[in-house]
PDB file of C-alpha atoms in Angstrom:
ATOM      1  CA  UNK S   1      -4.522  -8.615  -5.628  1.00  0.00           C
ATOM      2  CA  UNK S   2      -2.890  -7.894  -2.272  1.00  0.00           C
ATOM      3  CA  UNK S   3      -5.035 -10.441  -0.461  1.00  0.00           C
ATOM      4  CA  UNK S   4      -4.212 -13.111  -3.040  1.00  0.00           C
ATOM      5  CA  UNK S   5      -0.488 -12.345  -2.709  1.00  0.00           C
ATOM      6  CA  UNK S   6      -0.768 -12.669   1.081  1.00  0.00           C
ATOM      7  CA  UNK S   7      -2.617 -15.985   0.772  1.00  0.00           C
ATOM      8  CA  UNK S   8       0.138 -17.322  -1.505  1.00  0.00           C
ATOM      9  CA  UNK S   9       2.717 -16.320   1.154  1.00  0.00           C
ATOM     10  CA  UNK S  10       0.605 -18.203   3.726  1.00  0.00           C
ATOM     11  CA  UNK S  11       0.162 -15.057   5.816  1.00  0.00           C
ATOM     12  CA  UNK S  12      -2.669 -14.696   8.308  1.00  0.00           C
ATOM     13  CA  UNK S  13      -5.021 -12.147   6.734  1.00  0.00           C
ATOM     14  CA  UNK S  14      -7.694  -9.973   8.298  1.00  0.00           C
ATOM     15  CA  UNK S  15      -9.469  -7.778   5.745  1.00  0.00           C
ATOM     16  CA  UNK S  16     -11.944  -4.926   6.072  1.00  0.00           C
ATOM     17  CA  UNK S  17     -14.551  -5.618   3.391  1.00  0.00           C
ATOM     18  CA  UNK S  18     -17.839  -4.146   2.225  1.00  0.00           C
ATOM     19  CA  UNK S  19     -19.550  -7.507   1.672  1.00  0.00           C
ATOM     20  CA  UNK S  20     -18.555 -10.331   4.023  1.00  0.00           C
ATOM     21  CA  UNK S  21     -20.383 -12.993   2.003  1.00  0.00           C
ATOM     22  CA  UNK S  22     -18.682 -11.987  -1.257  1.00  0.00           C
ATOM     23  CA  UNK S  23     -15.303 -12.030   0.508  1.00  0.00           C
ATOM     24  CA  UNK S  24     -16.031 -15.513   1.873  1.00  0.00           C
ATOM     25  CA  UNK S  25     -16.925 -16.730  -1.627  1.00  0.00           C
ATOM     26  CA  UNK S  26     -13.754 -15.179  -3.075  1.00  0.00           C
ATOM     27  CA  UNK S  27     -11.216 -16.151  -0.405  1.00  0.00           C
ATOM     28  CA  UNK S  28     -12.813 -18.885   1.685  1.00  0.00           C
ATOM     29  CA  UNK S  29     -11.335 -19.507   5.112  1.00  0.00           C
ATOM     30  CA  UNK S  30      -7.950 -18.068   4.131  1.00  0.00           C
ATOM     31  CA  UNK S  31      -9.138 -14.589   5.129  1.00  0.00           C
ATOM     32  CA  UNK S  32     -10.843 -13.327   8.265  1.00  0.00           C
ATOM     33  CA  UNK S  33     -13.289 -10.853   6.720  1.00  0.00           C
ATOM     34  CA  UNK S  34     -14.683  -8.003   8.785  1.00  0.00           C
ATOM     35  CA  UNK S  35     -17.542  -5.895   7.453  1.00  0.00           C
ATOM     36  CA  UNK S  36     -18.387  -2.607   9.084  1.00  0.00           C
ATOM     37  CA  UNK S  37     -17.982   1.137   9.016  1.00  0.00           C
ATOM     38  CA  UNK S  38     -14.254   1.895   8.685  1.00  0.00           C
ATOM     39  CA  UNK S  39     -14.842   5.384  10.113  1.00  0.00           C
ATOM     40  CA  UNK S  40     -16.315   3.931  13.338  1.00  0.00           C
ATOM     41  CA  UNK S  41     -13.696   3.925  16.103  1.00  0.00           C
ATOM     42  CA  UNK S  42     -15.236   0.987  18.061  1.00  0.00           C
ATOM     43  CA  UNK S  43     -15.355  -1.122  14.876  1.00  0.00           C
ATOM     44  CA  UNK S  44     -11.759  -0.245  13.953  1.00  0.00           C
ATOM     45  CA  UNK S  45     -10.523  -0.990  17.470  1.00  0.00           C
ATOM     46  CA  UNK S  46     -12.106  -4.442  17.257  1.00  0.00           C
ATOM     47  CA  UNK S  47     -10.876  -5.004  13.682  1.00  0.00           C
ATOM     48  CA  UNK S  48      -7.289  -3.990  14.488  1.00  0.00           C
ATOM     49  CA  UNK S  49      -7.037  -6.132  17.635  1.00  0.00           C
ATOM     50  CA  UNK S  50      -4.030  -8.422  17.200  1.00  0.00           C
ATOM     51  CA  UNK S  51      -3.001  -6.834  13.887  1.00  0.00           C
ATOM     52  CA  UNK S  52       0.759  -6.248  13.590  1.00  0.00           C
ATOM     53  CA  UNK S  53       0.920  -4.859  10.051  1.00  0.00           C
ATOM     54  CA  UNK S  54      -1.458  -3.026   7.726  1.00  0.00           C
ATOM     55  CA  UNK S  55      -1.297  -2.783   3.957  1.00  0.00           C
ATOM     56  CA  UNK S  56      -3.412   0.152   2.844  1.00  0.00           C
ATOM     57  CA  UNK S  57      -4.070   0.064  -0.937  1.00  0.00           C
ATOM     58  CA  UNK S  58      -6.699   2.841  -1.082  1.00  0.00           C
ATOM     59  CA  UNK S  59      -6.649   6.554  -0.361  1.00  0.00           C
ATOM     60  CA  UNK S  60      -8.615   7.755   2.630  1.00  0.00           C
ATOM     61  CA  UNK S  61      -8.379   4.852   5.081  1.00  0.00           C
ATOM     62  CA  UNK S  62      -5.629   6.319   7.236  1.00  0.00           C
ATOM     63  CA  UNK S  63      -7.329   9.701   7.509  1.00  0.00           C
ATOM     64  CA  UNK S  64     -10.314   7.936   9.132  1.00  0.00           C
ATOM     65  CA  UNK S  65      -8.419   5.215  10.986  1.00  0.00           C
ATOM     66  CA  UNK S  66      -7.893   7.010  14.289  1.00  0.00           C
ATOM     67  CA  UNK S  67      -5.703   5.121  16.734  1.00  0.00           C
ATOM     68  CA  UNK S  68      -3.474   2.392  15.284  1.00  0.00           C
ATOM     69  CA  UNK S  69      -2.310   1.179  18.691  1.00  0.00           C
ATOM     70  CA  UNK S  70      -0.413  -2.104  18.546  1.00  0.00           C
ATOM     71  CA  UNK S  71       0.355  -1.896  14.826  1.00  0.00           C
ATOM     72  CA  UNK S  72       4.094  -2.366  14.185  1.00  0.00           C
ATOM     73  CA  UNK S  73       4.309  -1.531  10.453  1.00  0.00           C
ATOM     74  CA  UNK S  74       2.069   0.214   7.920  1.00  0.00           C
ATOM     75  CA  UNK S  75       2.549  -0.121   4.169  1.00  0.00           C
ATOM     76  CA  UNK S  76       0.759   2.548   2.150  1.00  0.00           C
ATOM     77  CA  UNK S  77       0.263   2.212  -1.605  1.00  0.00           C
ATOM     78  CA  UNK S  78       0.187   5.821  -2.811  1.00  0.00           C
ATOM     79  CA  UNK S  79      -0.504   7.327  -6.217  1.00  0.00           C
ATOM     80  CA  UNK S  80       0.307  10.837  -5.002  1.00  0.00           C
ATOM     81  CA  UNK S  81       2.960  11.406  -7.686  1.00  0.00           C
ATOM     82  CA  UNK S  82       0.399  10.545 -10.395  1.00  0.00           C
ATOM     83  CA  UNK S  83      -2.082  13.037  -8.929  1.00  0.00           C
ATOM     84  CA  UNK S  84       0.595  15.744  -8.656  1.00  0.00           C
ATOM     85  CA  UNK S  85       1.597  15.198 -12.281  1.00  0.00           C
ATOM     86  CA  UNK S  86      -1.908  15.538 -13.718  1.00  0.00           C
ATOM     87  CA  UNK S  87      -3.157  18.795 -15.183  1.00  0.00           C
ATOM     88  CA  UNK S  88      -6.295  20.359 -16.668  1.00  0.00           C
ATOM     89  CA  UNK S  89      -9.584  18.496 -16.333  1.00  0.00           C
ATOM     90  CA  UNK S  90      -7.804  15.379 -15.096  1.00  0.00           C
ATOM     91  CA  UNK S  91      -6.425  17.467 -12.222  1.00  0.00           C
ATOM     92  CA  UNK S  92      -9.939  18.587 -11.228  1.00  0.00           C
ATOM     93  CA  UNK S  93     -11.266  15.023 -11.360  1.00  0.00           C
ATOM     94  CA  UNK S  94      -8.447  13.684  -9.185  1.00  0.00           C
ATOM     95  CA  UNK S  95      -8.319  16.598  -6.732  1.00  0.00           C
ATOM     96  CA  UNK S  96     -10.162  14.726  -3.940  1.00  0.00           C
ATOM     97  CA  UNK S  97      -7.988  11.617  -4.366  1.00  0.00           C
ATOM     98  CA  UNK S  98      -4.898  13.835  -4.220  1.00  0.00           C
ATOM     99  CA  UNK S  99      -6.086  15.437  -0.961  1.00  0.00           C
ATOM    100  CA  UNK S 100      -6.795  12.026   0.578  1.00  0.00           C
ATOM    101  CA  UNK S 101      -3.383  10.708  -0.509  1.00  0.00           C
ATOM    102  CA  UNK S 102      -1.652  13.760   0.989  1.00  0.00           C
ATOM    103  CA  UNK S 103      -3.609  13.368   4.250  1.00  0.00           C
ATOM    104  CA  UNK S 104      -2.790   9.653   4.442  1.00  0.00           C
ATOM    105  CA  UNK S 105       0.919  10.224   3.872  1.00  0.00           C
ATOM    106  CA  UNK S 106       1.190  13.086   6.379  1.00  0.00           C
ATOM    107  CA  UNK S 107      -0.871  11.230   9.009  1.00  0.00           C
ATOM    108  CA  UNK S 108       1.270   8.132   8.585  1.00  0.00           C
ATOM    109  CA  UNK S 109       4.525  10.096   8.900  1.00  0.00           C
ATOM    110  CA  UNK S 110       3.209  11.802  12.069  1.00  0.00           C
ATOM    111  CA  UNK S 111       1.921   8.539  13.612  1.00  0.00           C
ATOM    112  CA  UNK S 112       5.271   7.348  14.963  1.00  0.00           C
ATOM    113  CA  UNK S 113       4.597   3.857  13.579  1.00  0.00           C
ATOM    114  CA  UNK S 114       7.292   2.433  11.280  1.00  0.00           C
ATOM    115  CA  UNK S 115       5.967   2.883   7.757  1.00  0.00           C
ATOM    116  CA  UNK S 116       6.721   2.131   4.144  1.00  0.00           C
ATOM    117  CA  UNK S 117       5.143   4.377   1.518  1.00  0.00           C
ATOM    118  CA  UNK S 118       5.235   2.821  -1.941  1.00  0.00           C
ATOM    119  CA  UNK S 119       4.599   5.622  -4.445  1.00  0.00           C
ATOM    120  CA  UNK S 120       3.552   4.039  -7.702  1.00  0.00           C
ATOM    121  CA  UNK S 121       2.908   5.196 -11.238  1.00  0.00           C
ATOM    122  CA  UNK S 122      -0.501   4.904 -12.875  1.00  0.00           C
ATOM    123  CA  UNK S 123      -1.898   1.480 -11.914  1.00  0.00           C
ATOM    124  CA  UNK S 124      -2.701  -0.740 -14.904  1.00  0.00           C
ATOM    125  CA  UNK S 125      -4.857  -3.860 -15.278  1.00  0.00           C
ATOM    126  CA  UNK S 126      -2.034  -5.785 -16.940  1.00  0.00           C
ATOM    127  CA  UNK S 127      -0.405  -9.071 -15.896  1.00  0.00           C
ATOM    128  CA  UNK S 128       2.376  -8.714 -13.354  1.00  0.00           C
ATOM    129  CA  UNK S 129       5.759 -10.372 -13.231  1.00  0.00           C
ATOM    130  CA  UNK S 130       6.493  -9.822 -16.916  1.00  0.00           C
ATOM    131  CA  UNK S 131       8.368  -6.502 -16.748  1.00  0.00           C
ATOM    132  CA  UNK S 132      11.183  -5.161 -14.622  1.00  0.00           C
ATOM    133  CA  UNK S 133      11.012  -2.170 -12.318  1.00  0.00           C
ATOM    134  CA  UNK S 134      12.275   1.376 -12.003  1.00  0.00           C
ATOM    135  CA  UNK S 135      12.860   2.823  -8.550  1.00  0.00           C
ATOM    136  CA  UNK S 136      14.329   6.131  -9.758  1.00  0.00           C
ATOM    137  CA  UNK S 137      12.982   9.376  -8.321  1.00  0.00           C
ATOM    138  CA  UNK S 138      10.436  10.833 -10.748  1.00  0.00           C
ATOM    139  CA  UNK S 139       9.779   7.523 -12.543  1.00  0.00           C
ATOM    140  CA  UNK S 140       6.201   7.381 -11.278  1.00  0.00           C
ATOM    141  CA  UNK S 141       5.012  10.701 -12.694  1.00  0.00           C
ATOM    142  CA  UNK S 142       4.929   9.392 -16.262  1.00  0.00           C
ATOM    143  CA  UNK S 143       5.384   5.658 -15.627  1.00  0.00           C
ATOM    144  CA  UNK S 144       2.894   2.933 -14.844  1.00  0.00           C
ATOM    145  CA  UNK S 145       2.827  -0.255 -12.789  1.00  0.00           C
ATOM    146  CA  UNK S 146       0.613  -3.309 -13.050  1.00  0.00           C
ATOM    147  CA  UNK S 147      -1.755  -3.775 -10.107  1.00  0.00           C
ATOM    148  CA  UNK S 148      -0.356  -7.277  -9.683  1.00  0.00           C
ATOM    149  CA  UNK S 149       3.213  -5.936  -9.369  1.00  0.00           C
ATOM    150  CA  UNK S 150       2.046  -3.230  -6.931  1.00  0.00           C
ATOM    151  CA  UNK S 151       0.399  -5.882  -4.734  1.00  0.00           C
ATOM    152  CA  UNK S 152       3.527  -8.032  -4.862  1.00  0.00           C
ATOM    153  CA  UNK S 153       5.751  -5.095  -3.808  1.00  0.00           C
ATOM    154  CA  UNK S 154       3.445  -4.271  -0.861  1.00  0.00           C
ATOM    155  CA  UNK S 155       3.507  -7.861   0.361  1.00  0.00           C
ATOM    156  CA  UNK S 156       7.303  -8.063   0.014  1.00  0.00           C
ATOM    157  CA  UNK S 157       7.603  -4.797   1.991  1.00  0.00           C
ATOM    158  CA  UNK S 158       6.128  -6.612   5.005  1.00  0.00           C
ATOM    159  CA  UNK S 159       9.491  -8.368   5.397  1.00  0.00           C
ATOM    160  CA  UNK S 160      11.536  -5.151   5.623  1.00  0.00           C
ATOM    161  CA  UNK S 161      10.457  -2.998   8.568  1.00  0.00           C
ATOM    162  CA  UNK S 162      12.188   0.390   8.648  1.00  0.00           C
ATOM    163  CA  UNK S 163      13.332   1.866  11.979  1.00  0.00           C
ATOM    164  CA  UNK S 164      11.111   4.927  11.441  1.00  0.00           C
ATOM    165  CA  UNK S 165       9.836   5.451   7.914  1.00  0.00           C
ATOM    166  CA  UNK S 166      10.746   4.852   4.334  1.00  0.00           C
ATOM    167  CA  UNK S 167       9.300   6.152   1.046  1.00  0.00           C
ATOM    168  CA  UNK S 168      10.234   4.990  -2.434  1.00  0.00           C
ATOM    169  CA  UNK S 169       8.879   5.170  -5.969  1.00  0.00           C
ATOM    170  CA  UNK S 170       8.109   2.163  -8.158  1.00  0.00           C
ATOM    171  CA  UNK S 171       7.072   1.872 -11.790  1.00  0.00           C
ATOM    172  CA  UNK S 172       7.594  -0.795 -14.415  1.00  0.00           C
ATOM    173  CA  UNK S 173      11.027  -0.463 -15.997  1.00  0.00           C
ATOM    174  CA  UNK S 174      14.235  -2.338 -16.805  1.00  0.00           C
ATOM    175  CA  UNK S 175      15.539  -3.524 -13.401  1.00  0.00           C
ATOM    176  CA  UNK S 176      14.873  -7.199 -12.666  1.00  0.00           C
ATOM    177  CA  UNK S 177      14.540  -8.029  -8.959  1.00  0.00           C
ATOM    178  CA  UNK S 178      15.296 -11.529  -7.710  1.00  0.00           C
ATOM    179  CA  UNK S 179      15.808 -10.733  -4.005  1.00  0.00           C
ATOM    180  CA  UNK S 180      13.174  -8.293  -2.769  1.00  0.00           C
ATOM    181  CA  UNK S 181      14.491  -8.097   0.785  1.00  0.00           C
ATOM    182  CA  UNK S 182      17.902  -7.041  -0.536  1.00  0.00           C
ATOM    183  CA  UNK S 183      16.340  -4.592  -3.026  1.00  0.00           C
ATOM    184  CA  UNK S 184      14.124  -2.925  -0.406  1.00  0.00           C
ATOM    185  CA  UNK S 185      16.998  -2.754   2.100  1.00  0.00           C
ATOM    186  CA  UNK S 186      19.172  -1.072  -0.561  1.00  0.00           C
ATOM    187  CA  UNK S 187      16.398   1.433  -1.358  1.00  0.00           C
ATOM    188  CA  UNK S 188      15.922   2.133   2.356  1.00  0.00           C
ATOM    189  CA  UNK S 189      19.641   2.778   2.856  1.00  0.00           C
ATOM    190  CA  UNK S 190      19.688   5.009  -0.237  1.00  0.00           C
ATOM    191  CA  UNK S 191      16.749   7.059   1.080  1.00  0.00           C
ATOM    192  CA  UNK S 192      18.543   7.648   4.403  1.00  0.00           C
ATOM    193  CA  UNK S 193      21.509   9.324   2.667  1.00  0.00           C
TER     194      UNK S 193
END
């Protein structure tokens, strides 16, 4: 979803993929696909050469990423609030994902690179763009967000680089957003207070 949103915005995209041929069939020449071991420092150094911004949609990448030299902005899609809110058997099943999400967030905060952490509710396979949003603190613990909307928010966050770091919550809700740059700037200012 994120790659498709970037293609629509006509952004130059470099993607770490498991299967280069499948990525080529899916995205054609719109995406520079790189297949390799994401935990290998030489591979990551080569893959990140010339990269100014990273959108990280999965837990665990940043804990293995090592040096992010040259990167000017990292956007992390985090489901940490969902993992924190789960209990019982669900809590046991999601324990590893929770640990990875916590490691990613703390590593990103300590990196010194300007970052945006988008904490989302439970991700759903529903069409995006049909509902509004809720950015209220705590809305993600019980709320959900379509994967399409999550991808769209991450791509829009590329246009608003915080001076240091910025974390906000997003779930589907009532608020309609027509100007994402203005919305994200408002949320950033609110988080600094």
